[in-house]
């Protein structure tokens, strides 16, 4: 209810300010509305539910869908400059199709690949979002190709009166480009060296990244759910639980005081770690009964003989022991309750605990630390590996696509540079600010590459076209940059604002995604 309309408002204002055309603002709204209808219709038809991530699909469609409309509008206005007369709109649409058709299809393909690279995630939350977003990007590309030329031919202007007409207009895109052009012309080598140093610094910071799965961190700390969880932790015991299971090859092993003592030793170490709320085992039951039977002079100590253990066990119902020891007393459980929701922190303590348990139990027993939340945490650890694979796959596909487009591997390598630098800066920023990889932040990289490559494709495609008509390659570079800079900067800034709207989400995971994606869009201009 809030983020969708806000995305629309920000998008319209950004395009109106930069493009100075109501039609430029209306075309993305029409294509986005149609895409939203198609996408949610598809989700309803297939039966994929909405989740925390896929709920932001409308905002993504509105924001991302506007980029190609902006480039098409810029090409249409350039076409009006070259074609005047009664059929100027029709000729401008032909000009647009001729000059922007191939890069348009390539950018739709790379953006779709950015979202699709998460389809093979083993986390359902990400998988469902990836499917919805992939379909949305394909649908938006299809609708844009059909609808935008139609709207421009019917309602477009007959002459170019926008910021694209004059070479210098004092607009924000031109001012940004003049800053970059100054450093490119006067300090080309220092600029490259500074960029390399920046990348090296941020890549070093990125090495500090870690994966976490903390569902409670998806909500702000003042939410009732978080407050109730804290109250349960303070007044009772943590809402999380795991089990330490010891298994002996000997029958009735846990009627032997020496083996029960191992449970006590493990529980003492659990207490020494100081992070768990409570642990309970068979040893606690026996110690309590021994204390009650032997009188107040005996501290909470275990019975000394196997016979005494067997006698005490006769006073306990079998149902009371099911959670703590097997029927044949060859396996015993320690039940541990805690309130550690951050998987990264919990995994560190579990690794330390496992080492101590192995020392205490010795070679005669096997030990297992198990629990549903531990299994979920282990699955979350695959996020890092999955994202590395997705990034590598996407980079390879972009390299092949761009190499084919330019019939040159050099072109493919150059096209990767503007994709790699923003990702290095983004991951470095996350490492520097101690922002972990979670189901929201982990997706920013591949999605941002798919989007950031958009401007690169249009820039290189225009240069490729110009360089075939002239031997003055420096002039071709300057012309290509001038013609594509305005739509590139406009779309990147509009994307940054659009993603920035997600910061106001009630879910922290969505807000983090929006902030990082917005920052990456700004990096992509650089």
Short mmCIF file of C-alpha atoms in Angstrom, two decimals:
data_model
loop_
_atom_site.label_atom_id
_atom_site.label_comp_id
_atom_site.label_asym_id
_atom_site.label_seq_id
_atom_site.Cartn_x
_atom_site.Cartn_y
_atom_site.Cartn_z
CA UNK A 1 0.00 0.00 0.00
CA UNK A 2 2.88 2.35 0.71
CA UNK A 3 5.89 1.27 -1.33
CA UNK A 4 4.07 0.76 -4.65
CA UNK A 5 2.57 4.27 -4.87
CA UNK A 6 5.80 5.79 -3.53
CA UNK A 7 7.78 4.02 -6.27
CA UNK A 8 5.40 5.42 -8.88
CA UNK A 9 5.66 8.94 -7.45
CA UNK A 10 9.47 8.90 -7.28
CA UNK A 11 9.75 7.46 -10.78
CA UNK A 12 7.40 10.04 -12.32
CA UNK A 13 9.16 12.93 -10.56
CA UNK A 14 12.63 11.70 -11.52
CA UNK A 15 11.73 11.25 -15.19
CA UNK A 16 9.87 14.58 -15.34
CA UNK A 17 12.82 16.43 -13.82
CA UNK A 18 15.43 14.81 -16.08
CA UNK A 19 13.48 14.15 -19.30
CA UNK A 20 11.07 17.13 -19.14
CA UNK A 21 8.32 15.17 -20.82
CA UNK A 22 4.97 13.90 -19.49
CA UNK A 23 4.93 11.16 -22.12
CA UNK A 24 8.33 9.92 -20.91
CA UNK A 25 6.80 9.54 -17.45
CA UNK A 26 3.55 7.93 -18.60
CA UNK A 27 5.01 5.23 -20.86
CA UNK A 28 6.82 3.41 -17.99
CA UNK A 29 3.63 3.52 -15.90
CA UNK A 30 1.58 1.86 -18.64
CA UNK A 31 4.15 -0.89 -19.28
CA UNK A 32 4.68 -1.43 -15.53
CA UNK A 33 0.93 -1.72 -14.81
CA UNK A 34 0.51 -4.32 -17.56
CA UNK A 35 3.56 -6.24 -16.27
CA UNK A 36 2.22 -6.27 -12.69
CA UNK A 37 -1.13 -7.68 -13.91
CA UNK A 38 0.62 -10.37 -15.96
CA UNK A 39 3.04 -11.31 -13.15
CA UNK A 40 0.49 -11.65 -10.35
CA UNK A 41 -1.83 -13.45 -12.72
CA UNK A 42 0.94 -15.97 -13.45
CA UNK A 43 1.72 -16.41 -9.73
CA UNK A 44 -1.95 -16.99 -8.94
CA UNK A 45 -2.34 -19.43 -11.85
CA UNK A 46 0.71 -21.52 -10.86
CA UNK A 47 0.00 -21.23 -7.13
CA UNK A 48 3.23 -19.59 -5.95
CA UNK A 49 2.56 -17.68 -2.70
CA UNK A 50 3.71 -14.19 -1.87
CA UNK A 51 6.56 -13.97 0.64
CA UNK A 52 8.63 -11.23 2.23
CA UNK A 53 10.78 -10.84 -0.89
CA UNK A 54 8.23 -11.32 -3.68
CA UNK A 55 5.98 -8.72 -2.05
CA UNK A 56 8.37 -6.06 -3.41
CA UNK A 57 7.92 -7.25 -7.00
CA UNK A 58 5.57 -4.33 -7.94
CA UNK A 59 8.18 -1.77 -6.84
CA UNK A 60 10.91 -3.62 -8.76
CA UNK A 61 8.79 -3.76 -11.91
CA UNK A 62 8.00 -0.05 -11.73
CA UNK A 63 11.62 0.90 -11.11
CA UNK A 64 13.48 -1.52 -13.38
CA UNK A 65 10.85 -1.41 -16.12
CA UNK A 66 11.46 2.31 -16.61
CA UNK A 67 15.09 1.93 -17.71
CA UNK A 68 14.44 0.60 -21.21
CA UNK A 69 11.58 3.07 -21.71
CA UNK A 70 14.05 5.87 -20.92
CA UNK A 71 16.61 4.62 -23.46
CA UNK A 72 13.88 4.16 -26.08
CA UNK A 73 12.57 7.66 -25.45
CA UNK A 74 16.10 9.08 -25.84
CA UNK A 75 16.55 7.25 -29.16
CA UNK A 76 13.11 8.41 -30.33
CA UNK A 77 14.02 12.05 -29.58
CA UNK A 78 17.33 11.68 -31.44
CA UNK A 79 15.30 10.32 -34.35
CA UNK A 80 13.12 13.43 -34.32
CA UNK A 81 16.27 15.55 -34.72
CA UNK A 82 17.16 13.66 -37.89
CA UNK A 83 13.62 13.51 -39.30
CA UNK A 84 11.35 16.51 -39.66
CA UNK A 85 8.01 16.85 -41.41
CA UNK A 86 4.58 15.25 -41.22
CA UNK A 87 5.90 11.70 -40.74
CA UNK A 88 8.54 12.67 -38.20
CA UNK A 89 7.03 10.48 -35.45
CA UNK A 90 6.84 7.44 -37.69
CA UNK A 91 10.39 7.95 -38.94
CA UNK A 92 11.64 8.53 -35.39
CA UNK A 93 10.10 5.21 -34.29
CA UNK A 94 11.90 3.48 -37.18
CA UNK A 95 15.13 5.21 -36.18
CA UNK A 96 14.61 4.05 -32.59
CA UNK A 97 13.97 0.45 -33.66
CA UNK A 98 17.02 0.42 -35.90
CA UNK A 99 19.47 1.90 -33.41
CA UNK A 100 18.25 0.46 -30.13
CA UNK A 101 16.67 -2.88 -31.10
CA UNK A 102 19.66 -5.16 -30.50
CA UNK A 103 20.88 -3.51 -27.25
CA UNK A 104 17.26 -3.46 -26.03
CA UNK A 105 16.91 -7.23 -26.45
CA UNK A 106 20.34 -7.82 -24.90
CA UNK A 107 19.56 -5.71 -21.82
CA UNK A 108 16.23 -7.50 -21.34
CA UNK A 109 18.13 -10.78 -21.57
CA UNK A 110 20.87 -9.80 -19.08
CA UNK A 111 18.39 -8.31 -16.57
CA UNK A 112 16.31 -11.49 -16.77
CA UNK A 113 19.44 -13.62 -16.32
CA UNK A 114 20.33 -11.58 -13.24
CA UNK A 115 17.10 -12.62 -11.54
CA UNK A 116 17.03 -16.13 -13.05
CA UNK A 117 20.48 -16.98 -11.64
CA UNK A 118 18.81 -17.52 -8.25
CA UNK A 119 16.26 -20.03 -9.57
CA UNK A 120 18.44 -22.95 -8.48
CA UNK A 121 18.77 -21.76 -4.88
CA UNK A 122 17.90 -24.40 -2.29
CA UNK A 123 16.08 -21.77 -0.21
CA UNK A 124 12.39 -21.58 -1.13
CA UNK A 125 12.11 -17.90 -0.16
CA UNK A 126 14.72 -16.95 -2.78
CA UNK A 127 13.51 -19.47 -5.35
CA UNK A 128 9.93 -18.16 -5.38
CA UNK A 129 11.13 -14.56 -5.58
CA UNK A 130 13.51 -15.43 -8.41
CA UNK A 131 10.77 -17.11 -10.45
CA UNK A 132 8.37 -14.18 -9.98
CA UNK A 133 11.03 -11.59 -10.83
CA UNK A 134 12.34 -13.54 -13.84
CA UNK A 135 8.86 -13.80 -15.33
CA UNK A 136 8.26 -10.11 -14.55
CA UNK A 137 11.42 -9.01 -16.39
CA UNK A 138 10.59 -11.13 -19.45
CA UNK A 139 7.00 -9.90 -19.46
CA UNK A 140 8.11 -6.30 -19.07
CA UNK A 141 10.54 -6.62 -21.97
CA UNK A 142 7.86 -8.15 -24.19
CA UNK A 143 5.31 -5.47 -23.24
CA UNK A 144 7.86 -2.66 -23.66
CA UNK A 145 8.76 -3.79 -27.18
CA UNK A 146 5.06 -3.92 -28.14
CA UNK A 147 3.59 -0.94 -26.31
CA UNK A 148 6.27 1.78 -26.23
CA UNK A 149 6.68 2.20 -30.03
CA UNK A 150 2.87 2.17 -30.35
CA UNK A 151 2.43 4.95 -27.76
CA UNK A 152 5.24 7.04 -29.24
CA UNK A 153 3.84 6.77 -32.78
CA UNK A 154 0.37 7.84 -31.56
CA UNK A 155 1.12 10.37 -28.82
CA UNK A 156 4.80 11.29 -29.26
CA UNK A 157 5.96 14.86 -30.02
CA UNK A 158 6.72 15.97 -33.57
CA UNK A 159 9.98 17.68 -32.61
CA UNK A 160 12.68 17.24 -29.97
CA UNK A 161 12.37 19.87 -27.26
CA UNK A 162 13.96 17.88 -24.46
CA UNK A 163 17.37 17.91 -22.84
CA UNK A 164 18.63 15.53 -25.54
CA UNK A 165 18.45 18.18 -28.25
CA UNK A 166 21.28 20.46 -27.23
CA UNK A 167 24.80 19.43 -26.49
CA UNK A 168 25.09 21.47 -23.32
CA UNK A 169 21.94 22.16 -21.31
CA UNK A 170 23.21 22.50 -17.76
CA UNK A 171 21.08 19.51 -16.74
CA UNK A 172 22.18 17.14 -13.99
CA UNK A 173 23.28 14.37 -16.42
CA UNK A 174 25.44 16.87 -18.34
CA UNK A 175 26.96 18.20 -15.14
CA UNK A 176 27.78 14.68 -13.99
CA UNK A 177 29.31 13.87 -17.36
CA UNK A 178 31.34 17.10 -17.38
CA UNK A 179 32.93 16.08 -14.06
CA UNK A 180 33.81 12.63 -15.40
CA UNK A 181 34.99 14.07 -18.73
CA UNK A 182 37.34 16.50 -16.99
CA UNK A 183 39.14 13.70 -15.13
CA UNK A 184 39.09 11.41 -18.18
CA UNK A 185 40.67 14.08 -20.38
CA UNK A 186 43.21 15.48 -17.90
CA UNK A 187 44.00 12.57 -15.54
CA UNK A 188 43.26 9.30 -17.36
CA UNK A 189 46.06 7.20 -15.80
CA UNK A 190 45.57 8.51 -12.22
CA UNK A 191 41.82 7.85 -12.60
CA UNK A 192 42.47 4.22 -13.53
CA UNK A 193 45.02 3.82 -10.72
CA UNK A 194 42.62 5.34 -8.17
CA UNK A 195 39.87 3.00 -9.38
CA UNK A 196 42.16 0.00 -9.02
CA UNK A 197 43.14 1.06 -5.48
CA UNK A 198 39.48 1.55 -4.54
CA UNK A 199 38.60 -1.88 -5.89
CA UNK A 200 41.52 -3.51 -4.04
CA UNK A 201 40.47 -1.87 -0.77
CA UNK A 202 36.83 -2.90 -1.11
CA UNK A 203 37.71 -6.45 -2.23
CA UNK A 204 39.80 -6.74 0.97
CA UNK A 205 36.80 -5.50 3.00
CA UNK A 206 34.58 -8.00 1.18
CA UNK A 207 36.72 -10.83 2.60
CA UNK A 208 35.09 -10.05 5.99
CA UNK A 209 31.64 -11.01 4.71
CA UNK A 210 29.78 -13.78 6.49
CA UNK A 211 26.44 -15.54 6.01
CA UNK A 212 23.64 -15.33 8.57
CA UNK A 213 20.12 -16.64 8.82
CA UNK A 214 18.23 -14.67 11.45
CA UNK A 215 14.47 -14.54 10.74
CA UNK A 216 13.88 -12.24 13.72
CA UNK A 217 16.26 -9.68 12.19
CA UNK A 218 13.73 -9.27 9.35
CA UNK A 219 11.63 -7.20 11.77
CA UNK A 220 12.45 -3.88 13.52
CA UNK A 221 13.26 -4.24 17.23
CA UNK A 222 10.09 -2.42 18.35
CA UNK A 223 7.74 -5.01 16.80
CA UNK A 224 5.50 -7.00 19.22
CA UNK A 225 6.95 -10.30 17.96
CA UNK A 226 10.48 -9.24 18.93
CA UNK A 227 9.33 -7.92 22.31
CA UNK A 228 7.46 -11.16 23.08
CA UNK A 229 10.51 -13.22 22.13
CA UNK A 230 12.69 -11.20 24.49
CA UNK A 231 10.15 -11.64 27.29
CA UNK A 232 10.07 -15.44 26.83
CA UNK A 233 13.88 -15.43 26.92
CA UNK A 234 14.02 -13.36 30.12
CA UNK A 235 11.15 -14.98 32.05
CA UNK A 236 11.27 -18.61 30.89
CA UNK A 237 13.89 -19.90 28.43
CA UNK A 238 14.77 -19.17 24.81
CA UNK A 239 12.38 -20.13 22.00
CA UNK A 240 15.14 -21.99 20.12
CA UNK A 241 16.10 -25.59 20.88
CA UNK A 242 18.72 -28.15 19.85
CA UNK A 243 19.81 -31.55 21.13
CA UNK A 244 23.17 -33.08 22.01
CA UNK A 245 22.82 -36.81 21.39
CA UNK A 246 25.35 -39.34 22.75
CA UNK A 247 25.27 -42.92 21.48
CA UNK A 248 27.16 -45.87 22.96
CA UNK A 249 27.69 -49.30 21.44
CA UNK A 250 27.14 -50.90 24.87
CA UNK A 251 23.67 -51.75 26.16
CA UNK A 252 22.40 -49.81 29.20
CA UNK A 253 25.46 -47.55 28.97
CA UNK A 254 23.56 -44.63 30.51
CA UNK A 255 22.79 -46.52 33.68
CA UNK A 256 26.53 -46.34 34.42
CA UNK A 257 27.49 -43.34 36.64
CA UNK A 258 30.72 -42.73 34.63
CA UNK A 259 28.71 -42.26 31.40
CA UNK A 260 26.08 -40.11 33.12
CA UNK A 261 28.98 -38.00 34.41
CA UNK A 262 29.83 -37.22 30.78
CA UNK A 263 26.42 -35.58 30.43
CA UNK A 264 27.23 -33.46 33.50
CA UNK A 265 30.62 -32.43 32.07
CA UNK A 266 29.05 -31.37 28.77
CA UNK A 267 26.38 -29.36 30.61
CA UNK A 268 29.06 -27.63 32.67
CA UNK A 269 30.80 -26.56 29.47
CA UNK A 270 27.45 -25.34 28.08
CA UNK A 271 27.12 -23.15 31.22
CA UNK A 272 30.69 -21.88 30.82
CA UNK A 273 29.91 -20.67 27.28
CA UNK A 274 27.34 -18.35 28.87
CA UNK A 275 25.06 -18.05 25.84
CA UNK A 276 22.42 -20.73 26.43
CA UNK A 277 19.37 -20.32 28.65
CA UNK A 278 18.98 -23.86 29.96
CA UNK A 279 20.06 -27.45 29.43
CA UNK A 280 18.32 -30.56 30.79
CA UNK A 281 19.39 -34.22 30.69
CA UNK A 282 18.94 -37.53 32.51
CA UNK A 283 21.72 -36.40 34.87
CA UNK A 284 19.54 -33.53 36.16
CA UNK A 285 16.71 -35.92 37.06
CA UNK A 286 19.03 -38.34 38.85
CA UNK A 287 20.90 -35.57 40.70
CA UNK A 288 17.63 -34.08 41.94
CA UNK A 289 16.32 -37.44 43.15
CA UNK A 290 19.63 -38.29 44.84
CA UNK A 291 19.53 -34.96 46.66
CA UNK A 292 15.94 -35.52 47.82
CA UNK A 293 16.48 -39.10 48.97
CA UNK A 294 19.85 -38.59 50.64
CA UNK A 295 18.89 -35.37 52.40
CA UNK A 296 20.11 -31.81 52.44
CA UNK A 297 23.68 -32.77 53.29
CA UNK A 298 24.17 -34.13 49.77
CA UNK A 299 24.71 -31.51 47.05
CA UNK A 300 23.27 -31.94 43.55
CA UNK A 301 25.48 -34.97 42.86
CA UNK A 302 24.97 -38.17 40.90
CA UNK A 303 24.29 -41.55 42.56
CA UNK A 304 27.55 -43.44 42.93
CA UNK A 305 26.53 -46.95 41.77
CA UNK A 306 24.67 -48.48 38.87
CA UNK A 307 22.28 -50.23 41.28
CA UNK A 308 21.31 -46.93 42.87
CA UNK A 309 20.75 -45.40 39.42
CA UNK A 310 18.45 -48.31 38.49
CA UNK A 311 16.46 -47.89 41.72
CA UNK A 312 15.95 -44.15 41.15
CA UNK A 313 14.82 -44.80 37.56
CA UNK A 314 12.00 -47.00 38.92
CA UNK A 315 10.39 -43.88 40.41
CA UNK A 316 10.21 -42.16 37.00
CA UNK A 317 7.53 -42.79 34.38
CA UNK A 318 8.88 -43.89 31.03
CA UNK A 319 7.13 -40.94 29.38
CA UNK A 320 9.14 -38.54 31.56
CA UNK A 321 12.37 -39.96 30.18
CA UNK A 322 11.54 -40.22 26.46
CA UNK A 323 13.20 -36.89 25.64
CA UNK A 324 16.38 -37.75 27.56
CA UNK A 325 17.24 -41.45 27.14
CA UNK A 326 16.33 -44.35 24.83
CA UNK A 327 14.46 -47.44 26.04
CA UNK A 328 17.64 -49.55 26.11
CA UNK A 329 19.68 -46.72 27.73
CA UNK A 330 22.27 -46.83 24.95
CA UNK A 331 21.47 -43.28 23.74
CA UNK A 332 21.07 -40.10 25.80
CA UNK A 333 19.97 -36.57 24.94
CA UNK A 334 20.80 -33.18 26.39
CA UNK A 335 18.03 -30.69 25.55
CA UNK A 336 19.41 -27.15 25.14
CA UNK A 337 17.19 -24.05 24.99
CA UNK A 338 18.58 -20.72 23.83
CA UNK A 339 17.70 -17.37 22.27
CA UNK A 340 20.50 -17.05 19.68
CA UNK A 341 18.74 -16.22 16.40
CA UNK A 342 21.84 -15.25 14.40
CA UNK A 343 23.05 -18.42 12.63
CA UNK A 344 26.61 -17.10 12.21
CA UNK A 345 27.01 -16.59 15.98
CA UNK A 346 25.32 -19.88 16.87
CA UNK A 347 27.43 -21.88 14.41
CA UNK A 348 30.63 -20.54 16.01
CA UNK A 349 29.49 -21.70 19.47
CA UNK A 350 28.34 -25.06 18.08
CA UNK A 351 31.74 -25.70 16.46
CA UNK A 352 33.46 -24.93 19.79
CA UNK A 353 30.99 -27.18 21.62
CA UNK A 354 31.52 -30.10 19.22
CA UNK A 355 35.28 -30.10 19.87
CA UNK A 356 34.76 -30.29 23.65
CA UNK A 357 32.10 -33.01 23.35
CA UNK A 358 34.46 -35.17 21.29
CA UNK A 359 37.09 -34.86 24.04
CA UNK A 360 34.62 -35.71 26.83
CA UNK A 361 32.94 -38.69 25.16
CA UNK A 362 36.13 -40.32 23.88
CA UNK A 363 36.35 -43.00 21.19
CA UNK A 364 33.71 -45.30 22.76
CA UNK A 365 30.80 -42.97 22.01
CA UNK A 366 29.44 -41.10 19.03
CA UNK A 367 28.05 -37.59 19.48
CA UNK A 368 25.66 -35.53 17.38
CA UNK A 369 24.44 -31.97 17.75
CA UNK A 370 21.09 -31.83 15.98
CA UNK A 371 18.02 -29.61 15.70
CA UNK A 372 15.69 -28.12 13.14
CA UNK A 373 17.14 -24.62 13.39
CA UNK A 374 20.68 -26.02 13.02
CA UNK A 375 19.62 -27.71 9.77
CA UNK A 376 18.15 -24.43 8.53
CA UNK A 377 21.34 -22.61 9.49
CA UNK A 378 23.44 -25.16 7.61
CA UNK A 379 21.30 -24.59 4.53
CA UNK A 380 21.80 -20.84 4.92
CA UNK A 381 25.57 -21.34 4.78
CA UNK A 382 25.09 -22.44 1.17
CA UNK A 383 24.07 -18.85 0.32
CA UNK A 384 27.68 -17.79 -0.18
CA UNK A 385 28.49 -20.72 -2.47
CA UNK A 386 25.22 -20.27 -4.38
CA UNK A 387 25.91 -16.57 -4.97
CA UNK A 388 29.47 -17.22 -6.14
CA UNK A 389 28.12 -19.79 -8.62
CA UNK A 390 25.34 -17.44 -9.75
CA UNK A 391 27.82 -14.57 -10.21
CA UNK A 392 30.25 -16.74 -12.15
CA UNK A 393 27.47 -18.05 -14.41
CA UNK A 394 26.08 -14.58 -15.04
CA UNK A 395 29.53 -13.13 -15.78
CA UNK A 396 30.25 -15.95 -18.22
CA UNK A 397 26.94 -15.43 -20.04
CA UNK A 398 27.45 -11.66 -20.25
CA UNK A 399 30.98 -12.20 -21.57
CA UNK A 400 29.74 -14.58 -24.27
CA UNK A 401 26.80 -12.33 -25.25
CA UNK A 402 28.96 -9.20 -25.51
CA UNK A 403 31.77 -11.04 -27.29
CA UNK A 404 29.25 -12.28 -29.87
CA UNK A 405 27.79 -8.78 -30.21
CA UNK A 406 31.21 -7.24 -30.95
CA UNK A 407 32.64 -10.38 -32.62
CA UNK A 408 35.59 -9.79 -30.26
CA UNK A 409 36.62 -11.27 -26.91
CA UNK A 410 38.15 -7.89 -26.08
CA UNK A 411 34.66 -6.35 -26.28
CA UNK A 412 33.37 -9.02 -23.90
CA UNK A 413 36.13 -8.30 -21.38
CA UNK A 414 35.60 -4.53 -21.54
CA UNK A 415 31.85 -5.00 -21.02
CA UNK A 416 32.53 -6.92 -17.78
CA UNK A 417 34.52 -4.07 -16.20
CA UNK A 418 31.51 -1.81 -15.45
CA UNK A 419 29.72 -4.85 -14.00
CA UNK A 420 32.58 -6.02 -11.76
CA UNK A 421 33.49 -2.64 -10.20
CA UNK A 422 30.03 -1.87 -8.68
CA UNK A 423 29.84 -5.41 -7.26
CA UNK A 424 33.30 -5.08 -5.70
CA UNK A 425 32.31 -1.74 -4.17
CA UNK A 426 28.98 -3.15 -2.90
CA UNK A 427 30.45 -6.27 -1.27
CA UNK A 428 33.28 -4.15 0.16
CA UNK A 429 30.75 -1.73 1.65
CA UNK A 430 28.88 -4.66 3.21
CA UNK A 431 32.09 -6.01 4.71
CA UNK A 432 33.17 -2.57 5.96
CA UNK A 433 29.77 -1.85 7.57
CA UNK A 434 29.47 -5.42 8.92
CA UNK A 435 26.29 -6.12 6.92
CA UNK A 436 25.94 -9.92 6.60
CA UNK A 437 24.79 -11.94 3.62
CA UNK A 438 21.18 -13.01 4.14
CA UNK A 439 18.39 -14.03 1.73
CA UNK A 440 17.82 -10.34 0.91
CA UNK A 441 21.33 -8.92 0.61
CA UNK A 442 22.74 -12.01 -1.11
CA UNK A 443 20.65 -11.37 -4.23
CA UNK A 444 21.72 -7.77 -4.76
CA UNK A 445 24.92 -8.68 -6.61
CA UNK A 446 23.49 -10.79 -9.43
CA UNK A 447 20.44 -8.56 -9.81
CA UNK A 448 22.55 -5.40 -9.84
CA UNK A 449 24.90 -6.84 -12.48
CA UNK A 450 21.94 -7.64 -14.70
CA UNK A 451 20.67 -4.08 -14.35
CA UNK A 452 24.01 -2.23 -14.33
CA UNK A 453 25.10 -3.90 -17.58
CA UNK A 454 22.12 -2.14 -19.21
CA UNK A 455 23.94 1.18 -19.62
CA UNK A 456 27.12 -0.57 -20.70
CA UNK A 457 25.35 -2.42 -23.49
CA UNK A 458 23.72 0.76 -24.85
CA UNK A 459 26.99 2.70 -24.62
CA UNK A 460 29.08 0.03 -26.34
CA UNK A 461 26.41 -0.71 -28.93
CA UNK A 462 26.29 2.95 -29.96
CA UNK A 463 30.10 3.13 -30.05
CA UNK A 464 30.19 -0.06 -32.13
CA UNK A 465 27.76 1.46 -34.61
CA UNK A 466 29.64 4.78 -34.85
CA UNK A 467 33.09 3.21 -35.13
CA UNK A 468 32.01 1.32 -38.24
CA UNK A 469 31.28 4.63 -40.00
CA UNK A 470 34.45 6.54 -39.06
CA UNK A 471 38.16 6.05 -38.48
CA UNK A 472 38.13 8.72 -35.73
CA UNK A 473 37.54 6.38 -32.80
CA UNK A 474 38.11 9.09 -30.17
CA UNK A 475 35.30 11.10 -31.73
CA UNK A 476 33.11 7.95 -31.82
CA UNK A 477 33.72 7.48 -28.09
CA UNK A 478 32.78 11.10 -27.29
CA UNK A 479 29.65 10.98 -29.47
CA UNK A 480 28.53 7.67 -27.98
CA UNK A 481 29.07 8.94 -24.45
CA UNK A 482 27.22 12.18 -25.13
CA UNK A 483 24.22 10.45 -26.70
CA UNK A 484 23.93 7.68 -24.11
CA UNK A 485 25.07 9.50 -20.96
CA UNK A 486 21.78 11.28 -20.30
CA UNK A 487 19.48 8.20 -20.45
CA UNK A 488 22.13 6.12 -18.63
CA UNK A 489 22.45 8.60 -15.76
CA UNK A 490 18.70 9.32 -15.67
CA UNK A 491 17.81 5.63 -15.48
CA UNK A 492 20.53 4.90 -12.89
CA UNK A 493 19.44 7.77 -10.64
CA UNK A 494 15.78 6.82 -11.08
CA UNK A 495 16.69 3.23 -10.17
CA UNK A 496 18.64 4.42 -7.12
CA UNK A 497 15.65 6.47 -5.91
CA UNK A 498 13.26 3.65 -6.72
CA UNK A 499 15.29 1.05 -4.81
CA UNK A 500 15.83 3.60 -2.04
CA UNK A 501 12.06 3.65 -1.43
CA UNK A 502 12.36 0.08 -0.13
CA UNK A 503 14.27 1.46 2.87
CA UNK A 504 10.84 2.38 4.30
CA UNK A 505 9.73 -1.27 4.28
CA UNK A 506 8.50 -2.82 7.55
CA UNK A 507 10.91 -5.69 6.90
CA UNK A 508 14.58 -5.08 7.59
CA UNK A 509 15.62 -7.65 4.96
CA UNK A 510 13.76 -5.68 2.26
CA UNK A 511 15.14 -2.35 3.53
CA UNK A 512 18.71 -3.70 3.36
CA UNK A 513 18.10 -4.97 -0.18
CA UNK A 514 16.80 -1.55 -1.23
CA UNK A 515 19.67 0.41 0.32
CA UNK A 516 22.39 -1.81 -1.18
CA UNK A 517 20.73 -1.91 -4.61
CA UNK A 518 20.40 1.90 -4.60
CA UNK A 519 24.08 2.29 -3.70
CA UNK A 520 25.06 -0.16 -6.45
CA UNK A 521 23.10 1.85 -9.03
CA UNK A 522 25.08 4.97 -8.04
CA UNK A 523 28.34 2.98 -8.22
CA UNK A 524 27.35 1.80 -11.72
CA UNK A 525 27.35 5.42 -13.00
CA UNK A 526 30.97 5.70 -11.87
#
